[in-house]
Short mmCIF file of C-alpha atoms and ligand atoms in Angstrom, two decimals:
data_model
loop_
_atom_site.label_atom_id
_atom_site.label_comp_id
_atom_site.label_asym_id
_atom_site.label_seq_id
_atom_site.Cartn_x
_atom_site.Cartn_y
_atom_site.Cartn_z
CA UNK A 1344 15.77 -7.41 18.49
CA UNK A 1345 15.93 -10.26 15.45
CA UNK A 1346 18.77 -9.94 13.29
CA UNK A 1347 20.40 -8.53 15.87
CA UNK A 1348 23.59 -10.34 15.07
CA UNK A 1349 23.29 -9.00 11.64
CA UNK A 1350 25.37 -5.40 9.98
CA UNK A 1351 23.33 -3.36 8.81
CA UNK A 1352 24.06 -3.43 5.58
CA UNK A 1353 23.01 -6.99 5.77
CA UNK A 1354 19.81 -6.24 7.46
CA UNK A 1355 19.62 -3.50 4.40
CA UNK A 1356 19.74 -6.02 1.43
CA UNK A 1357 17.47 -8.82 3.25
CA UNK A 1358 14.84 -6.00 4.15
CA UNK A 1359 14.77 -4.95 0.32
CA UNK A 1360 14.82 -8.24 -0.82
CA UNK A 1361 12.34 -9.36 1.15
CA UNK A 1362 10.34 -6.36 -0.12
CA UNK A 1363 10.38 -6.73 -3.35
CA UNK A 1364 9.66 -10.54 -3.52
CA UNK A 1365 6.79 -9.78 -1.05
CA UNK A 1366 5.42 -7.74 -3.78
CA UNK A 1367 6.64 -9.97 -7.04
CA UNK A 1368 4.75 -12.76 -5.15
CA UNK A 1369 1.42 -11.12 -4.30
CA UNK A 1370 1.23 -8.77 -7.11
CA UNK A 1371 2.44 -12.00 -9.68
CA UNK A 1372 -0.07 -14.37 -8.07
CA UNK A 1373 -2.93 -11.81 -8.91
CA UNK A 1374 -1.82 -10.72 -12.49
CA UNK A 1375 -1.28 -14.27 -13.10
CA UNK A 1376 -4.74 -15.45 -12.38
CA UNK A 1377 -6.77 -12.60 -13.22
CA UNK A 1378 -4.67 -11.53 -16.70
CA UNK A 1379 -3.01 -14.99 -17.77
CA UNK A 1380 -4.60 -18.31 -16.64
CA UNK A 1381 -8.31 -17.55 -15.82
CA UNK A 1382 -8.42 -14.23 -18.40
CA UNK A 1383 -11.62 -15.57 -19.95
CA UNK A 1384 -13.32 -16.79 -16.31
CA UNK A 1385 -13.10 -13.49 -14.80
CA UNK A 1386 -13.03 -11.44 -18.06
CA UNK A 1387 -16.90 -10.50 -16.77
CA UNK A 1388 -15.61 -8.76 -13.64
CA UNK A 1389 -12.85 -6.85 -15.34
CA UNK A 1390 -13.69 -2.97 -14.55
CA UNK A 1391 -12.28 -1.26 -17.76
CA UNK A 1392 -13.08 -3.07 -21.24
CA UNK A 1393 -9.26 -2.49 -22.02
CA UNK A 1394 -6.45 -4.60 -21.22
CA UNK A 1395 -3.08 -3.25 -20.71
CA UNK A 1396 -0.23 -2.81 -23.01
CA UNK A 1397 2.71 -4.67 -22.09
CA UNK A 1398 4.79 -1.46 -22.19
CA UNK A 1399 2.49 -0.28 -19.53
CA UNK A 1400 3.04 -3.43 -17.35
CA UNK A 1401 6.55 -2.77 -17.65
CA UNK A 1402 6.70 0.62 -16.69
CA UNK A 1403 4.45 -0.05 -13.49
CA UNK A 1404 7.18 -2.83 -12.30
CA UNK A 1405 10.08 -0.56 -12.31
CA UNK A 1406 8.20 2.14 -11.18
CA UNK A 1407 7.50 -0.37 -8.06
CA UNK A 1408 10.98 -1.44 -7.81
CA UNK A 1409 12.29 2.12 -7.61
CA UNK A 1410 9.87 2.42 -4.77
CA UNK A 1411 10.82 -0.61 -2.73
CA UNK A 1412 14.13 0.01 -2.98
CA UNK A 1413 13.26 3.76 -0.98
CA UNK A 1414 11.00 1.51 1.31
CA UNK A 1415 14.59 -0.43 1.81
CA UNK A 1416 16.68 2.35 2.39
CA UNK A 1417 14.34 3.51 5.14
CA UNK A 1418 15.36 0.85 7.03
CA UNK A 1419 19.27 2.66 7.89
CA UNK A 1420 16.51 5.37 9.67
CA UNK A 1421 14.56 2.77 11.34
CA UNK A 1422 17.94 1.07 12.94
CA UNK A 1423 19.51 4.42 13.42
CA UNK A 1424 16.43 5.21 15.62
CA UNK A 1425 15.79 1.37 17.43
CA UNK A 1426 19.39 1.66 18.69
CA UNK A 1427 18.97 5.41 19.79
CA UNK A 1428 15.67 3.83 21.87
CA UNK A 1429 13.42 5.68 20.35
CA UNK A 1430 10.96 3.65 19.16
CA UNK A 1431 7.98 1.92 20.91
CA UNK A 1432 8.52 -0.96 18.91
CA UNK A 1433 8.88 -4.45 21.42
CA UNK A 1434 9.91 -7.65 20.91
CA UNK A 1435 8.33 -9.84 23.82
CA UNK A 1436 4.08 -10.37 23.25
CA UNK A 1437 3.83 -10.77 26.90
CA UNK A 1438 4.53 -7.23 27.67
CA UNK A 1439 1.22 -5.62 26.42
CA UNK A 1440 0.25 -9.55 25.92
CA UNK A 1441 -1.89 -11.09 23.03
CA UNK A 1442 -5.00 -8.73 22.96
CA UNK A 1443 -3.34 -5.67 22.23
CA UNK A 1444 -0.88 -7.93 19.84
CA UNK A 1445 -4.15 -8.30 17.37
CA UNK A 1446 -5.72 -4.78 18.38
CA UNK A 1447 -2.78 -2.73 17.45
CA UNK A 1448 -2.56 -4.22 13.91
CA UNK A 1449 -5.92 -2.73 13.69
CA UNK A 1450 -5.15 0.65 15.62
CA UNK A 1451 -2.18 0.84 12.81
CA UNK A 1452 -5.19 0.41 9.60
CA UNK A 1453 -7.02 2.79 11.40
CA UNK A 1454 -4.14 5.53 12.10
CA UNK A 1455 -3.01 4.76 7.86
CA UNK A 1456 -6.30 4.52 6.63
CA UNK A 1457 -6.52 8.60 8.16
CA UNK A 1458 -2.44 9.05 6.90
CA UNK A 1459 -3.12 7.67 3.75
CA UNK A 1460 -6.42 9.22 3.13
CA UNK A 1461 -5.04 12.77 3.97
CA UNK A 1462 -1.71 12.63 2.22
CA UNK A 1463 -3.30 11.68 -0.64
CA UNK A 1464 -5.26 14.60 -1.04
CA UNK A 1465 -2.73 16.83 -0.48
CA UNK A 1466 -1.07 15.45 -3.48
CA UNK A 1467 -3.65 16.16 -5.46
CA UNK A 1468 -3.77 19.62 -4.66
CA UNK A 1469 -2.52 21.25 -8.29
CA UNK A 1470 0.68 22.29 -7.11
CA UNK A 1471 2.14 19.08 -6.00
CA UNK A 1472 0.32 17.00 -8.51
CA UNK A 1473 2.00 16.67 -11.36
CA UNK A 1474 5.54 16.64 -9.07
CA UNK A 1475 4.21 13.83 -7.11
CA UNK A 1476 1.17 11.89 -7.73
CA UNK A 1477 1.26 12.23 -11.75
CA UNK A 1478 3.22 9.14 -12.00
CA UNK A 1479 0.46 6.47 -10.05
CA UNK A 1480 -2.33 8.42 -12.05
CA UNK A 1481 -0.80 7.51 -15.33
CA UNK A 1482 -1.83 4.51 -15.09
CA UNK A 1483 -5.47 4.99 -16.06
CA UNK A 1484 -6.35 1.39 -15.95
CA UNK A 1485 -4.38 -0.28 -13.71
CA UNK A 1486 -3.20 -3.94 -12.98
CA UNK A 1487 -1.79 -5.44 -9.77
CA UNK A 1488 1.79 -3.93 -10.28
CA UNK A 1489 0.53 -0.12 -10.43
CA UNK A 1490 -0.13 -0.87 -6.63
CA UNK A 1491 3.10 1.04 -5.60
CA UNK A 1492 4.44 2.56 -8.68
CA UNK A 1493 4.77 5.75 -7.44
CA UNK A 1494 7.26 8.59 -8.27
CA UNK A 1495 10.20 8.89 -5.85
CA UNK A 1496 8.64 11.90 -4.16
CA UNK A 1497 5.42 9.71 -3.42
CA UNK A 1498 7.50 6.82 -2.44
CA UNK A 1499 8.58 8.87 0.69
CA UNK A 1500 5.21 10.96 1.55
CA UNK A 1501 3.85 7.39 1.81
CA UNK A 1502 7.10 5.85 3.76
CA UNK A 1503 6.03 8.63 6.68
CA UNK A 1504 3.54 6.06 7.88
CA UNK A 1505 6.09 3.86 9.80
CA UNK A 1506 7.82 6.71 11.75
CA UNK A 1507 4.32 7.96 12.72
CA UNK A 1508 3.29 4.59 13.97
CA UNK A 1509 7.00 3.30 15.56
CA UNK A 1510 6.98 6.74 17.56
CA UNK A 1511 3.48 6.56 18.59
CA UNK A 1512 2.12 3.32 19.44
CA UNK A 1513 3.81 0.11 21.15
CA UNK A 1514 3.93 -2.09 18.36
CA UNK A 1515 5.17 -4.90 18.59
CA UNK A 1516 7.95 -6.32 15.37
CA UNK A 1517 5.71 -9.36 13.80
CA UNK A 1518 2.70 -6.66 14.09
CA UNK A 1519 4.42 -4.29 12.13
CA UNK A 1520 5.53 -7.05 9.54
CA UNK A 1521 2.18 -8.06 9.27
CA UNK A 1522 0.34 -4.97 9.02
CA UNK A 1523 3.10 -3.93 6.15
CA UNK A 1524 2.19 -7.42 4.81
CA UNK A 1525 -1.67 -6.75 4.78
CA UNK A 1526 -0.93 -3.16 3.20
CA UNK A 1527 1.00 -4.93 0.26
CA UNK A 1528 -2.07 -7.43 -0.32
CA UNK A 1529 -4.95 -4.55 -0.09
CA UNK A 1530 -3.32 -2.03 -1.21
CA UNK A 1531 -2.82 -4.81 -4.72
CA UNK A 1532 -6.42 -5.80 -4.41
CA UNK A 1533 -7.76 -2.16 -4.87
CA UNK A 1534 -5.28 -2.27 -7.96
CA UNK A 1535 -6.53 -5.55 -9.43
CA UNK A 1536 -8.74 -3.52 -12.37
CA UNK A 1537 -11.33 -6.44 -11.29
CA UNK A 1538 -14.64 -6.28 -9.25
CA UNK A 1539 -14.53 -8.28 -6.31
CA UNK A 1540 -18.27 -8.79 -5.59
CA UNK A 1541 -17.92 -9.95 -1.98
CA UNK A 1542 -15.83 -7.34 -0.99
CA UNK A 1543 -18.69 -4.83 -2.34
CA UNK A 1544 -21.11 -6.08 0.19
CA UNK A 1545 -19.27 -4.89 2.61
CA UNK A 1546 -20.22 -1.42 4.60
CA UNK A 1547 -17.09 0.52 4.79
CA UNK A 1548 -14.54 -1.43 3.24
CA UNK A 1549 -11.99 0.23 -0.11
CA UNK A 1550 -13.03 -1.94 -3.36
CA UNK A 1551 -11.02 -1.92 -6.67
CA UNK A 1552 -13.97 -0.73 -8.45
CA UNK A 1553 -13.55 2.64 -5.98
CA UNK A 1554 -9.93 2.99 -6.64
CA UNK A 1555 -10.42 1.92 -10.48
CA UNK A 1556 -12.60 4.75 -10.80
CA UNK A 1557 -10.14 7.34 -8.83
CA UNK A 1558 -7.19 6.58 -11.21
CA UNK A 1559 -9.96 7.06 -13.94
CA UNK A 1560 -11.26 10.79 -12.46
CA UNK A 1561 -8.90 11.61 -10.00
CA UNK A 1562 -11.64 13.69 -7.97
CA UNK A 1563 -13.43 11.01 -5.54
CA UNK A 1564 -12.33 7.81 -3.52
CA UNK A 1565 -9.22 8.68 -1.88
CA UNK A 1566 -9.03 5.86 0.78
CA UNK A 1567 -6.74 2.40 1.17
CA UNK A 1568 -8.51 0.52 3.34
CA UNK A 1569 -11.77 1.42 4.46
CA UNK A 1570 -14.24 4.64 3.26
CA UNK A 1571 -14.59 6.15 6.59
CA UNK A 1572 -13.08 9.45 5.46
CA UNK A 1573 -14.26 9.16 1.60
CA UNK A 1574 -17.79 9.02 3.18
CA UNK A 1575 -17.06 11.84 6.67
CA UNK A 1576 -15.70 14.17 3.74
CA UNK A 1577 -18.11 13.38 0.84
CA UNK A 1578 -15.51 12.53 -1.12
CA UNK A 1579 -17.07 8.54 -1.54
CA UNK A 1580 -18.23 7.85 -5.26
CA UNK A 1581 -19.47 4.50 -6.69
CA UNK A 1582 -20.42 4.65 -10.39
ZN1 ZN B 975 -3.85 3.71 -7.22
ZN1 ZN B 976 -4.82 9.68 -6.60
#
């Protein structure tokens, strides 16, 4: 394993660190562009008329931060459980070689796309709402930061992806960083609060004008990635 000559306290603070500047740099790049530097150029694709208070902006970082740092701590679990040898997770390509390298990136969209689609429904269900998913849906219009500013309680539903995947498919370490890597950038783009017209073209692929409109109704679109399940369970809803 990397880092192997690392403590894990070590491997603790790099992990979160390496989180939260993951997001900071994704998340920043956006909001920079889209709400600072070309704000008039793309002012036409902005969903809402409104632009967001600073105080909102604010509470959607720390909100963010509070969740990477239980994305960080999840990592004592994840050694505790490499050591014990009870992970599929590999280190050498060549052992299910470079095919299944690339497929089971997209086996692990597929398999959160379902987690993430599910889970989130449950916490819309009025008895955990306002526990659990209150917090994200405060944010009625929201920018690149709301993309994980979850409460605590949401932080760790949505954690329970990486045990699923770890114990049930052999996935290899650089897949997993990258897969957590492309769920930090989409998971930001269907925060941006700005059309992307391109990515509306496409057949069954999440948009920020979907999400947009679920933080804004709270009763349709309910997928990450794709709209598989929005469209299976007639949840789907384009205004
Ligand atoms: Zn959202
Ligand atoms: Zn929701």
């Amino acid at each position: 394993m990397p880092f192997k000559d690392l403590s894990h306290t070590e491997i603790w603070i790099i992990g979160t660190t390496m989180f939260i500047l993951r997001y900071i740099l994704i998340a920043g790049l956006f909001f920079y562009i889209l709400y600072v530097w070309k704000k008039t150029k793309f002012s036409k694709l902005k969903l809402q008329k409104e632009y967001p208070r600073s105080s909102q902006i604010r509470r959607e970082v720390l909100y963010s931060l509070l969740t990477f740092v239980i994305y960080g701590s999840g990592i004592w679990l994840v050694l505790f459980w490499i050591e014990d040898g009870q992970t599929k997770l590999y280190t050498e390509i060549d052992e299910y070689g470079i095919i299944y390298f690339f497929a089971s990136i997209i086996f692990m969209l597929l398999i959160h796309d379902t987690y993430f689609y599910w889970t989130h429904r449950l916490i819309h269900h009025s008895k955990l709402f306002k526990y659990v998913h209150k917090v994200h849906h405060s944010f009625k219009s929201p920018t690149p930061w709301a993309s994980f500013a979850f409460h605590p309680l949401e932080a760790i539903i949505s954690l329970g992806i990486i045990p699923i995947i770890i114990f049930l498919i052999p996935v290899h370490i650089l897949a997993l960083f990258l897969f957590v890597t492309f769920l930090t950038l989409y998971n930001v783009i269907i925060h941006l609060g700005f059309s992307i017209p391109g990515l509306n073209q496409l057949k069954y692929s999440n948009t920020p004008d979907a999400h947009d409109y679920h933080h804004l109704n709270s009763k349709s679109n309910y997928g990450l990635y794709f709209t598989f399940w929005d469209k299976i369970m007639g949840t789907h809803h384009i205004e």
